Amino acid sequence: MDRTLIKNVSIFDGTGRKPFAGSVVVAGNRIEAVTDATPADAARAEVIIDCGGKFLMPGMTEGHAHLSFDSFTCTEDLIAPPPEEHAFLTARVAKTLLDHGFTSAYSASEAKLRLAVAVRNEVDAGRLPGPRIRAGSLEITVSGGLGDESRLHNPRNCSTLSNATSPSLVIDGPEEMRKAVRLSCREGCDNIKLDVSGDPFYPHIPASCTTMSLEEIQMAVQTAHSFGRMVNVHARSIKSVQNSVIAGVDMIYHAEYSDEETLDMLEAARDRIFVAPSIGLFHTMVHEAEQWLPREVVEGMGIPALIEESVKTHTALRKRGIRHLIGGDYGFAWNMQGSNARDVKYFMDYYGYSSSEALVCATRNGGLAMRREGDLGTLEVGNLADMLLLDGDPLQDVTILADKSRIAMVMKDGNLHTLSPSLKSAI
């Protein structure tokens, strides 16, 4: 079994422990040793990398990934690419995430049913570079809900149970939900996405409304869990979050609106549920999207007000120990794939996380959400060797995380995906 010694590093292990100087030994695809000194048997390592004091941390998890989204500006852009070209786009995005230090991706949903499934399979087989992927389904919605863009005179842009060709699969009632989830599981999806609330992109269903019934959500959870799959939900309204918690979903996205009862429910479920605020999309809409979305449009959509609600809710959830994940709906023209690590700074700026706490959201919490507890998210003996080496300390300057030029090494499953020329010459 080949061994790699990564020495002379400042180790952030993702457990909450302060960084310490030391070395890490990788044997095969797992971490064999984490020590504050160079191991006595270092000579046994086939590869020795002297990192010159650089910052070593676990690989990050993108907790709200849309691998099939890239530079899109509207729903039509999700539908337009033919399946063949869209598969290549999805593969390119997967590589982009790995290039930027994301060794895992929890796919929320995709533009076509098997895009993430196919890329996941190729990555797992070693034929494509990319992160570990939990493949997302289409978004399952209800008539009149988020993603249902049909009209009686123009039945377009929605999938049916017999023709799943667009990003949203429209169902009504528990039995149709059961079939939709079974279909998604049959096609290889790991995660089932439900659109439970409205959204500011759809004026007729604002974010404060709840479109999917509790019975429909419960059927989705029951069916998905019977297949060993996870359920994640788009839930912005108070009732949508409450119903999602009652139904037993695994991941809640957005959750801007809350009251004391909602916060109490989430706190009571904090050991089984994950929450990803997805603040990146709204931040960039307000500050960086003028070319595509004029300021008056963004304000008319109520985005600044939703950010205020997000700050109140997720600051409170941070204080209550909720397991937050980074991931901000990246893949639109104004929040490009590859800039995903900016979420770490947003967690600090908006929700009051310290830099080390925000890094735990990006690493340990992500590893847990990937359903690999004891395997991913921390640099501990026995874990899979997924790690990221940075030229600089993100605890002092968190923007380093989103600067590809500061990434000196990405290792996934014990294999070096990238290694800076200066480190190559030092081997």
Steps between C-alpha positions, in 0.01 A plus 500: 500500500650832389554761769519877467648718774372857504733678739568847632137612489264699722217250552137608531335164560136614482407378848502845656852459637737790445752457215828336594832440326557143394484231233243272340568152363272359231499126434307405190184709512483551877670708765741281695642760738450859608781615725661815633840368395655319206428127550802288593431268207476784246759327281236236420301755299533467123411869456610775741359850451663778702233769510707776656245588768197525274142457629352148473127446546234245405353526152184707489145387424273704274173446685261647242650393170341532159763330287301552180473878548769723351470870420123476461271802529151347475309172500514481122878470524458181706280341236678613184815282495447161331566207735835416341644851535346536843680189619834652398409826676419307818832317482686830458327648805592192705866548409476872578378425851785257563751749358378750762533267797153345513560130538130427562178632347149451632289554188171670587341447159595500135365630171451151356431186697819297453765769448652478848441124508704445183782731607506346850537155347786610275678677787461196725643279225804727469423603143423865578650742755251631751390503862312227678142555387163433652288532185190717511166437333283740307313748716167345594230765521121529492265662252544874535814460709860608451618366165157443347516746212216347300178675413184340366563664163874424508593176683876549496807465714383229736552127525233241561531155650515355149723769347772632733674743265523830689632616839165471680282191537140603573291274723182531703415287800685235701464220246652702218775599742567136581541421132721804434737406782510135394579608145784722623641217711475257211701739283780511758444825690641519853307811604137590439421871464160643595380855434287558808469880499485789258794706378572863407571395141129411466279805572178297529648281777706721734753352738261535792247252360494121540402303191561133583286319756630326809359171371695534175824573686442207735448264208823621339698444819346160568568381146850645468611366836370155411745511208779629723497844336493851649243777459588867468247778474469852368321659796490875560168548681432427865244228428720333238787471748274371776336240275842389376622444855182311591533281190861409584693647207879487509598842363325837493607772258443872556266514806499880514166545675469379856330551832582368846309177439692436178834563669405266783402227253827530311700493821319186614589335167858628482660155533320361195457798272729732302427857394661690212400869487625546141588862564746517210230538236327792671824677594617500140156602371515812715867587450624346175210428263426845356595383149219243505266619776466877544484618858133593474417147384690345792324732745165427334563130560546575868855365516638756751209426734559125466866552589388678817276205587785259425734688733249489786414134457844354438673707764249355746553150362878536534454580867277192537761264356335422166728321252536756223652417161650739249360505148335801338320382185814557292478464123325818394680768301537720807627227736725283292600142565844506657419793728308274742747543787391863532216359711745458788549877517126558463441276803732726698363828366129419519459240775780582743709186461867516589737396223568163663128435557421584139773261384337225706177567311694453175680184611376291792131583454529429130659164563210407727247606238669276244399213730863406558525560875842385618627512143484859375524858613783481753870417494493207741658157494295258293318764298511519124791711382315801358692818575592846384831685539498879493773757459386719787282477808124529430436546871674836463383579144205286400498634142798273433255208476339643187832585331604210281855635473540440876410131475828310518357148506171315469497135605195279460488137606876504555570612144659833415259688274710817495842586640673835456825500300699614803385197698563265209860614491526438875396134479 
